[in-house]
Amino acid sequence: MKGTVLYDVKDNVAVLTVDNPPVNPLSDGVRTGLYECVTKAEEDDSIKGIVVTGNGRAFIAGADISEFGGNVEGISLNEVFNKLEHCSKPVVAAINGIALGGGLETALCCNYRIAANTAFVGLPEVNLGLLPGGGGTQRLPRLAGPSEALKMMLTGGHIPAKKALDMGIVDSISENVVEDSIKFAIEKAESSEQHPKVRDLNEKMIEARGNDKILLEAQAMAAKGRKGQFAPGQIIKCVEAAINLDDFDDGLKKEGELFLECLLHPQREAMIHIFFGERAASKISDVPKDTPVKEIKKAGIIGSGTMGGGIAMCFANAGIPVHIIDQDEENLKRGVSVIEKNYDFMVGKGRLTSEQKDAVFGLVTSSLEYEDISDCDIVIEAVYENLELKHEIFKTLDSVVKPEAILASNTSGLDIDSIASVTKRPELVVGTHFFSPANIMRLLEVVRGEVTSDETLATVMAVGKKLKKAAVVSLNAPGFIGNRMLFGYTAQANMLLLEGALPHQIDQALESFGLNMGPFRMMDLVGLDLGWRARKLSGKESPLHAKIGDELCEQNRYGQKNGAGYYNYTEGSRAPNAAPENEELYERISQENGFTRREISDEEIVDRCILALINEGANILSEGVAQRAVDIDVVYINGYGFPIWRGGPMHHANAMGLDVVVEKLNKYEELTGNDVYKPSELLVSLAENNLKMGDAPAKEDRKEKLGFEMSSVANNF
Ligand SMILES: NC(=O)c1ccc[n+]([C@@H]2O[C@H](COP(=O)([O-])OP(=O)(O)OC[C@H]3O[C@@H](n4cnc5c(N)ncnc54)[C@H](O)[C@@H]3O)[C@@H](O)[C@H]2O)c1
């Protein structure tokens, strides 16, 4: 059995300490331990009360996710909760650290809750496609009120102790939580008052009856923040039951039924796949676990533009001092003022206090002098995307920055080996591809050069974790992982436009599938002129799929930046409006290129765009550019707006069935004659052997040089 519960007696109070390092999940040993220890304390007449706490820094971080999907052994969580709630002696939860999911639900079954000032509570089950199934949906609304409880359960956010006190979730906060809880338990045992049970607190439920606004607001919140997800609707139904059912146990029963539906829903599997996937992605298969990691005490950033500013914020937010260098005073001033504005915005929204802003913004310094970054442990370059310029900067960095420091480039697609080659420390050079806005987007592609050392990689992965990024390793190959996949996908969206579909139809079909933003809205946002200018510079004829975009640019339609692209935009708004004036152009270009425009179904649109992603993902995997299938899913969900509840393109392929994927690819290859649909050999062999994407064999030599032709990929954005 995993985990245990330690039993101590202090001043006639039984102190039950959950011991299941590092974060004390409710594994079978913990459940059994809690049940047996409460029984023991109840049976011992010398014991006056019980305190439940956690060993180390966590109270109880939640259920043991590794038990999901398997047979749960031993005593169930509900038996433990029942035991705690109906204990004849007062039970105090001494919440010493994080109390999440089943952890907070444990505390809600105690009579009293005292939290350490540093503790956090939350019910994050929604992030795994689940609902709090241990009574959380029934008990939390009774303490915090249904509106606040719904907000907490639908966002899955962590609530700091002070706020939990204001919300009524905990009774008090303390600096010595276990000692104070023991004293409190004695006090309560000696008083004649009844020990309250959360299940009996019906006031807020009765007050909410008939108030439709509460549930309607929650539905609107779920539709906005958790589009397409199944669990949020279930959570709302649970709270509706808590409000309307007279008997608490009927509410619990309803919660149980709705929980089971979540558990059996494919979204739950997809979301747990990503939860574990993000942890797996942070490990590099051929870098030993005990590889030393450099300490990063100060970071330097070159370039204070869109990316440099965002990356600097990531370091400051993580408490790491960061110094920014730019080439000219004006750009530097503007860049730093954008950072300050971002922090001011957070203060305005109540996400930071002004003291916190001063502290975090105080970590950001700037100048025009490279000497000021000589003592940095890592420097990230984020200047214009130009190889010669990057060569020049890396030569300077190599001569100025201390020799053991890591030098990283935020390039979207230039050759890291070429950049490393101008330095005397190529083993310390690596790509750190952040996504825009860097302070918000979670994805970090770590680009491994041919000679990047294990220590450099391990350090950058650790930095990624510190910056709260989902870090994924990519080999140094054109487009890395994400942009290479995006290329085939947008190219197919453009082909569908050429063949007869319209931008809004294509966008709507893919947004209904679950993508955050359809491809044409995205291309308008990025700017159609970037690819157009690059293609013009190359002097080559544009590929078929780029013909319409190029023609739009010739007509001065660059996208959102000048109010017209595939869509029209009114000033100050990002909302796309149909642009019927483009339709003549679409028809002409289709005709000039030999296409007879036809009706295209939404199904074909989704199939063709998503299959392009899947097939390229399989190629990336078989080349070893990505280490494992789930890394590709993590990239696509965190960087490209793929719906988390579909588990990423590779997981989605598994869900479709790889035999179906191959069959459809063959069909579309025949229909379009396009190589994008030529089924990847890996896919075919996995399908033939009835395997899944995750069963793809590991690529032996991941350091193999892949040949870096700065070909089509970058030129198409
Ligand atoms: N913008 C994006 O969405 C995005 C996303 C991922 C990666 N990238 C990559 O990040 C890098 C930066 O992109 P960006 O969008 O932030 O560019 P940007 O144009 O917003 O900013 C570039 C900054 O670099 C400064 N700079 C130029 N030459 C310099 C020099 N010699 N020394 C010091 N500073 C110098 C400029 O003054 C400017 O402030 C590029 O390589 C780009 O491909 C961009």
Short mmCIF file of N, CA and C in Angstrom, two decimals, residues 224-229 441 489 507 510-519 521-522 636-645:
data_model
loop_
_atom_site.label_atom_id
_atom_site.label_comp_id
_atom_site.label_asym_id
_atom_site.label_seq_id
_atom_site.Cartn_x
_atom_site.Cartn_y
_atom_site.Cartn_z
N LYS A 224 -17.35 30.39 -21.67
CA LYS A 224 -16.26 31.28 -22.10
C LYS A 224 -14.89 30.64 -21.83
N GLY A 225 -14.71 30.18 -20.62
CA GLY A 225 -13.37 29.71 -20.23
C GLY A 225 -13.12 28.24 -20.48
N ARG A 226 -14.18 27.46 -20.66
CA ARG A 226 -13.97 26.02 -20.81
C ARG A 226 -14.83 25.47 -21.95
N LYS A 227 -14.70 26.17 -23.07
CA LYS A 227 -15.50 25.82 -24.25
C LYS A 227 -15.35 24.34 -24.63
N GLY A 228 -16.47 23.69 -24.83
CA GLY A 228 -16.42 22.31 -25.31
C GLY A 228 -16.20 21.27 -24.23
N GLN A 229 -15.96 21.70 -22.99
CA GLN A 229 -15.65 20.71 -21.95
C GLN A 229 -16.91 20.16 -21.29
N MET A 441 1.67 32.64 -22.48
CA MET A 441 1.64 31.32 -23.12
C MET A 441 2.54 30.33 -22.38
N TYR A 489 -0.91 22.37 -41.72
CA TYR A 489 -2.30 22.64 -41.35
C TYR A 489 -2.81 23.91 -42.06
N ASP A 507 -12.98 28.46 -40.65
CA ASP A 507 -12.73 28.82 -39.25
C ASP A 507 -13.81 28.26 -38.33
N LEU A 510 -13.47 24.49 -37.74
CA LEU A 510 -12.37 24.12 -36.85
C LEU A 510 -12.59 24.63 -35.43
N GLU A 511 -13.26 25.75 -35.31
CA GLU A 511 -13.57 26.24 -33.96
C GLU A 511 -14.63 25.33 -33.32
N SER A 512 -15.56 24.82 -34.12
CA SER A 512 -16.53 23.87 -33.55
C SER A 512 -15.84 22.58 -33.14
N PHE A 513 -14.80 22.21 -33.85
CA PHE A 513 -14.01 21.04 -33.46
C PHE A 513 -13.35 21.30 -32.10
N GLY A 514 -13.09 22.58 -31.80
CA GLY A 514 -12.54 22.92 -30.49
C GLY A 514 -11.32 23.83 -30.51
N LEU A 515 -10.81 24.12 -31.71
CA LEU A 515 -9.63 25.01 -31.73
C LEU A 515 -10.00 26.40 -31.24
N ASN A 516 -9.07 27.04 -30.56
CA ASN A 516 -9.34 28.38 -30.02
C ASN A 516 -9.65 29.37 -31.12
N MET A 517 -8.92 29.25 -32.21
CA MET A 517 -9.05 30.22 -33.28
C MET A 517 -8.86 29.51 -34.61
N GLY A 518 -9.74 29.77 -35.55
CA GLY A 518 -9.60 29.15 -36.86
C GLY A 518 -8.36 29.67 -37.58
N PRO A 519 -7.91 28.95 -38.63
CA PRO A 519 -6.64 29.31 -39.27
C PRO A 519 -6.64 30.69 -39.95
N ARG A 521 -8.45 33.41 -39.10
CA ARG A 521 -8.36 34.44 -38.06
C ARG A 521 -6.93 34.51 -37.55
N MET A 522 -6.32 33.33 -37.41
CA MET A 522 -4.95 33.30 -36.91
C MET A 522 -3.99 33.95 -37.91
N TYR A 636 1.12 21.20 -28.96
CA TYR A 636 -0.01 21.72 -29.73
C TYR A 636 -1.12 22.30 -28.85
N ILE A 637 -1.24 21.75 -27.66
CA ILE A 637 -2.26 22.28 -26.75
C ILE A 637 -1.81 23.60 -26.13
N ASN A 638 -0.54 23.66 -25.73
CA ASN A 638 -0.08 24.85 -25.01
C ASN A 638 0.37 25.99 -25.90
N GLY A 639 0.64 25.69 -27.16
CA GLY A 639 1.13 26.76 -28.03
C GLY A 639 0.21 27.10 -29.19
N TYR A 640 -0.72 26.21 -29.52
CA TYR A 640 -1.46 26.41 -30.77
C TYR A 640 -2.98 26.30 -30.61
N GLY A 641 -3.45 26.33 -29.37
CA GLY A 641 -4.90 26.39 -29.14
C GLY A 641 -5.66 25.12 -29.47
N PHE A 642 -4.98 23.97 -29.50
CA PHE A 642 -5.70 22.71 -29.71
C PHE A 642 -6.46 22.39 -28.43
N PRO A 643 -7.71 21.92 -28.53
CA PRO A 643 -8.50 21.71 -27.30
C PRO A 643 -7.90 20.64 -26.39
N ILE A 644 -7.69 21.02 -25.15
CA ILE A 644 -7.07 20.08 -24.20
C ILE A 644 -7.95 18.85 -24.04
N TRP A 645 -9.27 19.04 -24.16
CA TRP A 645 -10.17 17.90 -23.92
C TRP A 645 -10.13 16.88 -25.06
#
